[in-house]
Amino acid sequence: MKIAIVCYPTFGGSGVVATELGIALADRGHEVHFVTYRQPVRLGLLNNKIHFHEVHVPEYPLFKYQPYELALSSKLVDTIKLYGIELLHVHYAIPHAYAGYMAKKMLAEENIHIPMITTLHGTDITLVGKHPFYKPAVTFSINKSDVVTSVSESLKAQTLDIFDIRNEIEVIPNFIDKRKYSSSFTDCQRSLMAEDHEKIVTHISNFRKVKRIPDVVQIFNKIQKEVPAKLVMVGEGPEKAGAEKLCEELGISERVIFLGNSNEIDRILCFSDLFLLPSESESFGLAALEAMMNKVPVISSNTGGIPEVNEQGVTGFLSDVGDVDEMAENALKILSDDAVLEKFKANAVKSAEKFDILNVLPLYEAVYKKAYESRFNKTFS
Ligand code: GMT
């Protein structure tokens, strides 16, 4: 099948999921076309099964805001016609579902009918999408999608709660490719980050307010008072400068390493002992799953879809949003005893395996089949 995938090409979770899904679909013999404004960060070499089409938005001085949706929908129309694309999968409702629907309508004028799958990722619903300025357009484009999927039960419930949705929403969780981890590094080069006797605590995100970055620093501050430790902060975003300042104020700058964005997440997680994710809201928490797959237990908030990934007392611990005292106490329960740490590490990887791509990919293929067959009234093979 020829599939067009629309996503954000950045380090955000929705772009990562879309990219990994596209790569896996290509491995299964599908022809995948990514349509976005830059080559997705996790997309490696292109080949005859994986194509990338860049959306250009020409600058025009009359416009205060350049019309990306317009350029995207036009690019989709051209790409779908040129390559005979049979199915469109858009990740993150804003503005992708809206632009995708416009492309569908333009194509229908030329008697080309293409089913559209929309995958809801989180902030497109819980933060941005529910804003009154966007809500009518988001509701409309979700209702006009042929199939809607969400990455957790929690996000599905929130979507139905916030919007007037008439479509079914199918839950397809985020996934991870277990095979990529079977050849884990034998030497993580841990010594580059910390002394042998120090534990390594890690946080990875896009450093937005929703991630509660000051909580990460506060939790670590409490941890390092009891156990020798380093904090590795990976990512870039608006909250980073404040976090650096807070570390200075707390006198822990020497114990905290800010790495910036990295394409070597697995190498970093390989030497990590604990992962912190105290988010305000989190539809799934792909970063937590990636940590778990690398044998790293997770201390998190209990918000949104995180409890569907991090199991209380098994793969880590969950607390109410903002309860940094309890999060630090739980972190110390794990870090203070090597036998306990080993137990949590083993549990984390075992639990993460449930989300292996081999279990999740067939769910996406099933929704593609359903959308294709209901659109074309013929069997998908
Ligand atoms: O905020 C982020 O982490 C980025 C954001 C995105 O869409 O790029 O992530 C959302 O989608 C991920 C993939 O489905 C989920 O794992 C994240 O939990 C979700 N983020 C939030 O809900 C805050």
Coordinates of C-alpha atoms and ligand atoms in Angstrom, one line a residue:
M1 CA 0.0 0.0 0.0
K2 CA 1.1 3.6 -0.7
I3 CA 0.8 5.7 2.4
A4 CA 1.4 9.4 3.0
I5 CA 2.4 10.3 6.6
V6 CA 2.1 13.9 7.9
C7 CA 3.9 14.8 11.1
Y8 CA 6.0 17.3 12.9
P9 CA 9.7 16.5 12.0
T10 CA 11.0 17.6 15.4
F11 CA 12.2 15.7 18.6
G12 CA 8.6 15.7 19.9
G13 CA 7.0 12.3 20.6
S14 CA 4.3 12.5 17.9
G15 CA 7.0 13.0 15.2
V16 CA 9.1 10.1 16.7
V17 CA 6.1 7.8 16.7
A18 CA 5.1 8.8 13.1
T19 CA 8.7 8.3 11.9
E20 CA 9.2 4.9 13.5
L21 CA 5.8 3.8 12.3
G22 CA 6.7 4.8 8.7
I23 CA 10.0 3.0 8.9
A24 CA 8.3 -0.1 10.2
L25 CA 5.6 0.0 7.5
A26 CA 8.3 0.3 4.9
D27 CA 10.0 -2.8 6.4
R28 CA 6.7 -4.6 5.9
G29 CA 6.7 -3.7 2.2
H30 CA 4.5 -0.6 2.2
E31 CA 5.6 2.5 0.3
V32 CA 5.8 5.4 2.7
H33 CA 5.8 9.1 1.8
F34 CA 6.5 11.6 4.6
V35 CA 5.1 15.1 3.9
T36 CA 6.4 17.8 6.3
Y37 CA 8.4 21.0 6.4
R38 CA 11.8 19.2 7.2
Q39 CA 13.1 15.7 7.1
P40 CA 12.0 14.1 10.4
V41 CA 14.9 13.8 12.9
R42 CA 14.7 10.1 13.3
L43 CA 14.4 9.4 9.6
G44 CA 17.7 8.0 8.4
L45 CA 18.5 7.2 4.8
L46 CA 15.7 7.5 2.2
N47 CA 15.1 4.6 -0.2
N48 CA 12.6 3.4 -2.7
K49 CA 10.2 2.5 0.1
I50 CA 10.7 5.7 2.2
H51 CA 10.3 9.1 0.5
F52 CA 10.3 12.6 2.0
H53 CA 8.5 15.5 0.4
E54 CA 9.3 19.0 1.8
V55 CA 6.5 21.5 2.3
H56 CA 7.7 25.0 1.4
V57 CA 6.0 28.1 2.7
P58 CA 7.1 31.1 0.7
E59 CA 7.5 34.2 2.8
Y60 CA 5.2 37.0 1.7
P61 CA 5.5 40.4 3.6
L62 CA 1.7 41.0 3.5
F63 CA 1.2 38.1 5.8
K64 CA 1.8 38.4 9.5
Y65 CA 1.4 34.5 9.6
Q66 CA 2.6 32.4 6.7
P67 CA -0.2 29.9 5.6
Y68 CA 1.4 26.5 6.4
E69 CA -1.9 24.6 6.2
L70 CA -2.5 25.9 2.7
A71 CA 1.0 24.9 1.5
L72 CA 0.6 21.5 3.3
S73 CA -2.8 20.7 1.7
S74 CA -1.5 21.7 -1.8
K75 CA 1.6 19.6 -1.3
L76 CA -0.6 16.6 -0.2
V77 CA -2.8 17.0 -3.3
D78 CA 0.3 17.0 -5.6
T79 CA 2.0 14.2 -3.8
I80 CA -1.0 12.0 -3.6
K81 CA -1.7 12.4 -7.4
L82 CA 1.9 12.0 -8.5
Y83 CA 2.6 8.9 -6.5
G84 CA -0.8 7.3 -6.5
I85 CA -1.0 7.4 -2.7
E86 CA -3.9 5.2 -1.3
L87 CA -4.1 6.3 2.3
L88 CA -3.3 9.4 4.3
H89 CA -2.2 9.2 8.0
V90 CA -1.9 12.5 9.9
H91 CA -0.2 12.7 13.3
Y92 CA -1.2 15.5 15.7
A93 CA -4.6 17.0 14.9
I94 CA -3.4 20.6 14.6
P95 CA -3.2 21.6 11.8
H96 CA -2.6 18.3 10.1
A97 CA -6.1 16.9 10.3
Y98 CA -7.5 20.1 9.0
A99 CA -5.0 20.4 6.1
G100 CA -5.5 16.7 5.3
Y101 CA -9.3 17.1 5.1
M102 CA -8.9 20.1 2.7
A103 CA -6.6 17.9 0.5
K104 CA -9.2 15.2 0.5
K105 CA -11.9 17.6 -0.6
M106 CA -9.7 19.0 -3.4
L107 CA -8.9 15.5 -4.6
A108 CA -12.6 14.5 -4.5
E109 CA -13.2 17.3 -7.1
E110 CA -11.0 15.2 -9.4
N111 CA -12.7 12.0 -8.4
I112 CA -9.8 10.8 -6.3
H113 CA -11.0 9.5 -3.0
I114 CA -8.5 8.8 -0.2
P115 CA -9.2 7.7 3.4
M116 CA -7.6 9.8 6.2
I117 CA -6.5 8.4 9.5
T118 CA -5.9 10.9 12.3
T119 CA -3.8 10.0 15.3
L120 CA -4.3 12.2 18.4
H121 CA -1.1 12.5 20.4
G122 CA -1.8 14.7 23.4
T123 CA -1.3 18.4 23.5
D124 CA -3.2 18.7 20.2
I125 CA -6.2 17.9 22.5
T126 CA -5.3 18.6 26.1
L127 CA -3.4 21.9 25.7
V128 CA -3.7 23.5 22.3
G129 CA -6.7 21.9 20.7
K130 CA -9.2 22.7 23.4
H131 CA -8.5 26.4 23.2
P132 CA -11.7 28.2 22.1
F133 CA -9.8 29.7 19.1
Y134 CA -9.0 26.2 17.7
K135 CA -11.8 24.0 19.2
P136 CA -14.4 24.3 16.3
A137 CA -11.7 23.5 13.7
V138 CA -10.3 20.6 15.7
T139 CA -13.7 19.1 16.4
F140 CA -14.6 19.4 12.7
S141 CA -11.4 17.7 11.4
I142 CA -11.6 14.9 14.0
N143 CA -15.2 14.2 13.0
K144 CA -14.3 14.3 9.3
S145 CA -11.5 11.8 9.6
D146 CA -12.3 8.3 8.3
V147 CA -10.6 6.7 11.3
V148 CA -9.4 8.3 14.5
T149 CA -6.8 6.8 16.9
S150 CA -5.5 8.0 20.2
V151 CA -2.3 6.9 21.9
S152 CA -3.9 6.0 25.3
E153 CA -7.3 5.2 26.9
S154 CA -6.8 8.4 29.0
L155 CA -6.4 10.6 25.9
K156 CA -9.5 9.0 24.3
A157 CA -11.5 9.8 27.4
Q158 CA -10.2 13.3 27.5
T159 CA -11.0 13.8 23.8
L160 CA -14.6 12.6 24.2
D161 CA -14.9 14.8 27.3
I162 CA -13.6 18.0 25.7
F163 CA -15.0 17.8 22.2
D164 CA -18.3 16.8 20.6
I165 CA -17.0 13.8 18.8
R166 CA -19.3 11.6 16.7
N167 CA -16.5 9.3 15.4
E168 CA -15.2 6.1 17.1
I169 CA -11.8 6.6 18.6
E170 CA -9.5 3.5 18.6
V171 CA -6.7 3.3 21.1
I172 CA -3.4 2.3 19.7
P173 CA -0.6 2.8 22.2
N174 CA 2.8 4.1 21.4
F175 CA 5.4 1.5 20.7
I176 CA 9.0 0.7 20.7
D177 CA 11.1 -1.6 18.5
K178 CA 12.5 -4.3 20.9
R179 CA 14.9 -5.6 18.2
K180 CA 16.8 -2.2 18.3
Y181 CA 17.6 -2.8 21.9
S182 CA 18.7 -6.4 21.8
S183 CA 22.1 -5.2 20.7
S184 CA 22.5 -2.9 23.6
F185 CA 25.8 -1.2 24.1
T186 CA 28.3 -3.3 26.0
D187 CA 30.1 -0.2 27.2
C188 CA 27.9 2.8 27.8
Q189 CA 30.8 5.0 28.6
R190 CA 29.2 5.8 31.9
S191 CA 32.5 7.2 33.2
L192 CA 32.1 10.2 30.9
M193 CA 29.1 11.3 33.0
A194 CA 29.7 10.2 36.6
E195 CA 32.0 8.6 39.0
D196 CA 31.6 4.9 39.7
H197 CA 29.9 5.5 43.1
E198 CA 27.4 8.0 41.7
K199 CA 23.9 7.2 40.4
I200 CA 22.7 8.8 37.1
V201 CA 19.3 10.3 37.0
T202 CA 18.0 11.4 33.6
H203 CA 15.2 13.6 32.2
I204 CA 14.5 13.9 28.5
S205 CA 11.9 16.3 27.0
N206 CA 11.3 19.4 25.0
F207 CA 11.5 21.5 28.1
R208 CA 8.0 23.0 27.9
K209 CA 6.0 24.2 30.9
V210 CA 3.9 21.0 30.8
K211 CA 7.0 19.0 31.7
R212 CA 7.4 20.8 35.0
I213 CA 11.1 21.1 34.6
P214 CA 11.6 22.9 38.0
D215 CA 10.1 19.8 39.6
V216 CA 12.8 17.7 37.9
V217 CA 15.5 19.9 39.5
Q218 CA 13.8 19.9 42.9
I219 CA 13.4 16.1 43.0
F220 CA 17.0 15.7 42.0
N221 CA 18.2 18.2 44.6
K222 CA 16.5 16.1 47.3
I223 CA 18.0 12.8 45.9
Q224 CA 21.6 14.1 45.7
K225 CA 21.4 15.1 49.4
E226 CA 21.1 11.4 50.3
V227 CA 22.8 9.5 47.5
P228 CA 25.8 10.6 45.4
A229 CA 24.2 11.3 42.0
K230 CA 24.3 13.3 38.7
L231 CA 21.4 14.6 36.8
V232 CA 21.5 14.4 33.0
M233 CA 19.0 16.8 31.3
V234 CA 18.5 16.1 27.6
G235 CA 16.5 18.4 25.3
E236 CA 15.9 22.0 24.4
G237 CA 13.0 24.3 25.1
P238 CA 11.7 27.4 26.8
E239 CA 12.2 26.1 30.4
K240 CA 15.8 25.2 30.0
A241 CA 17.3 28.6 31.0
G242 CA 15.2 28.7 34.1
A243 CA 16.3 25.2 35.1
E244 CA 20.0 26.2 34.7
K245 CA 19.4 29.2 36.9
L246 CA 17.6 27.1 39.5
C247 CA 20.5 24.6 39.6
E248 CA 22.8 27.5 40.3
E249 CA 20.6 28.9 43.1
L250 CA 20.5 25.4 44.7
G251 CA 24.2 25.1 44.4
I252 CA 24.0 21.9 42.3
S253 CA 25.2 23.1 38.9
E254 CA 28.3 20.8 39.1
R255 CA 26.0 17.8 39.5
V256 CA 23.7 18.6 36.6
I257 CA 24.7 18.1 32.9
F258 CA 22.6 19.8 30.3
L259 CA 23.2 18.0 27.0
G260 CA 20.8 19.7 24.6
N261 CA 19.0 17.8 21.9
S262 CA 20.4 14.4 21.2
N263 CA 20.1 11.7 18.6
E264 CA 21.7 9.3 21.0
I265 CA 18.9 8.8 23.4
D266 CA 19.6 5.1 23.8
R267 CA 23.2 5.6 24.6
I268 CA 22.2 8.1 27.3
L269 CA 19.6 5.8 28.7
C270 CA 22.0 3.0 28.7
F271 CA 24.0 4.6 31.5
S272 CA 21.0 5.9 33.4
D273 CA 19.7 4.5 36.7
L274 CA 16.5 6.4 37.0
F275 CA 14.2 8.5 34.7
L276 CA 12.1 11.5 36.0
L277 CA 8.9 12.5 34.3
P278 CA 6.8 14.7 36.7
S279 CA 4.7 16.2 33.9
E280 CA 1.5 18.3 34.4
S281 CA -0.2 16.3 31.6
E282 CA 1.1 13.5 29.5
S283 CA -1.1 11.5 27.1
F284 CA 1.2 8.5 27.1
G285 CA 4.8 9.3 28.0
L286 CA 6.9 7.8 25.1
A287 CA 10.1 9.0 26.9
A288 CA 9.2 6.9 29.9
L289 CA 8.7 3.8 27.6
E290 CA 12.0 4.4 25.9
A291 CA 13.6 4.6 29.4
M292 CA 12.0 1.4 30.5
M293 CA 13.1 -0.4 27.3
N294 CA 16.6 0.6 28.3
K295 CA 16.1 -0.9 31.8
V296 CA 15.6 2.4 33.5
P297 CA 12.9 2.6 36.2
V298 CA 10.6 5.7 36.1
I299 CA 9.5 8.2 38.8
S300 CA 6.6 10.1 37.3
S301 CA 3.4 11.9 38.0
N302 CA 0.2 9.9 37.8
T303 CA -1.4 12.1 35.2
G304 CA -3.1 11.2 31.9
G305 CA -1.8 8.1 30.2
I306 CA 1.3 7.6 32.3
P307 CA -0.3 4.9 34.5
E308 CA -0.9 2.9 31.4
V309 CA 2.9 2.7 30.9
N310 CA 4.6 3.1 34.3
E311 CA 3.3 0.5 36.8
Q312 CA 3.1 1.6 40.5
G313 CA 5.7 -0.2 42.6
V314 CA 6.8 -2.4 39.6
T315 CA 8.5 -0.3 36.9
G316 CA 8.8 2.7 39.2
F317 CA 6.5 4.9 41.2
L318 CA 3.7 7.5 40.5
S319 CA 2.7 10.5 42.5
D320 CA 0.3 13.4 42.3
V321 CA 1.5 16.2 40.0
G322 CA 3.8 18.5 42.0
D323 CA 4.4 16.2 44.9
V324 CA 8.2 16.5 44.7
D325 CA 8.7 15.2 48.2
E326 CA 7.0 11.9 47.5
M327 CA 8.7 11.6 44.1
A328 CA 12.1 12.1 45.8
E329 CA 11.3 9.6 48.6
N330 CA 10.3 7.0 46.0
A331 CA 13.4 7.7 43.9
L332 CA 15.5 7.1 47.0
K333 CA 13.7 3.8 47.7
I334 CA 15.0 2.6 44.3
L335 CA 18.4 4.2 44.3
S336 CA 19.5 3.5 47.9
D337 CA 19.6 -0.3 47.5
D338 CA 21.3 -1.9 44.5
A339 CA 19.2 -5.1 44.8
V340 CA 16.0 -3.0 44.7
L341 CA 17.4 -1.0 41.7
E342 CA 18.2 -4.3 39.8
K343 CA 14.7 -5.6 40.5
F344 CA 13.1 -2.4 39.1
K345 CA 15.4 -2.4 36.1
A346 CA 14.4 -5.9 35.2
N347 CA 10.7 -5.1 35.7
A348 CA 10.9 -2.0 33.6
V349 CA 12.3 -3.8 30.5
K350 CA 9.8 -6.7 30.9
S351 CA 6.9 -4.3 31.1
A352 CA 8.1 -2.3 28.1
E353 CA 8.2 -5.3 25.9
K354 CA 4.3 -5.3 25.9
F355 CA 4.6 -2.2 23.7
D356 CA 6.9 -3.9 21.2
I357 CA 6.2 -2.7 17.6
L358 CA 5.4 -6.3 16.6
N359 CA 2.4 -6.1 18.8
V360 CA 1.3 -2.6 17.8
L361 CA 2.0 -2.5 14.1
P362 CA -0.8 -5.0 13.3
L363 CA -3.3 -2.6 15.0
Y364 CA -2.3 0.2 12.7
E365 CA -2.5 -2.1 9.7
A366 CA -6.0 -3.2 10.8
V367 CA -7.3 0.4 10.9
Y368 CA -5.7 1.0 7.5
K369 CA -7.5 -2.0 6.1
K370 CA -10.8 -0.9 7.7
A371 CA -10.4 2.7 6.3
Y372 CA -9.4 1.4 2.8
E373 CA -12.1 -1.2 2.5
S374 CA -14.9 1.2 3.6
R375 CA -13.6 3.9 1.2
F376 CA -13.1 1.7 -1.8
N377 CA -15.5 -1.0 -1.2
K378 CA -12.9 -3.6 -2.1
T379 CA -10.6 -5.9 -0.2
F380 CA -7.2 -4.6 1.0
S381 CA -4.3 -6.9 0.6
Ligands
GMT1 O1 5.1 17.1 24.7 C1 5.6 16.2 24.1 O2 6.2 15.3 24.7 C2 5.6 16.2 22.6 C3 4.3 15.7 22.2 C4 4.2 15.6 20.7 O3 3.1 15.5 20.2 O4 5.2 15.7 19.9 O5 4.1 14.4 22.8 C5 2.8 13.9 23.0 O6 2.8 12.8 22.1 C6 3.7 11.7 22.5 C7 3.6 10.6 21.4 O7 2.3 10.1 21.3 C8 3.2 11.2 23.9 O8 4.0 10.1 24.2 C9 3.4 12.3 24.9 O9 2.9 11.9 26.1 C10 2.5 13.5 24.4 N1 2.8 14.7 25.3 C11 1.9 15.2 26.1 O10 0.8 14.8 26.2 C12 2.4 16.3 26.9

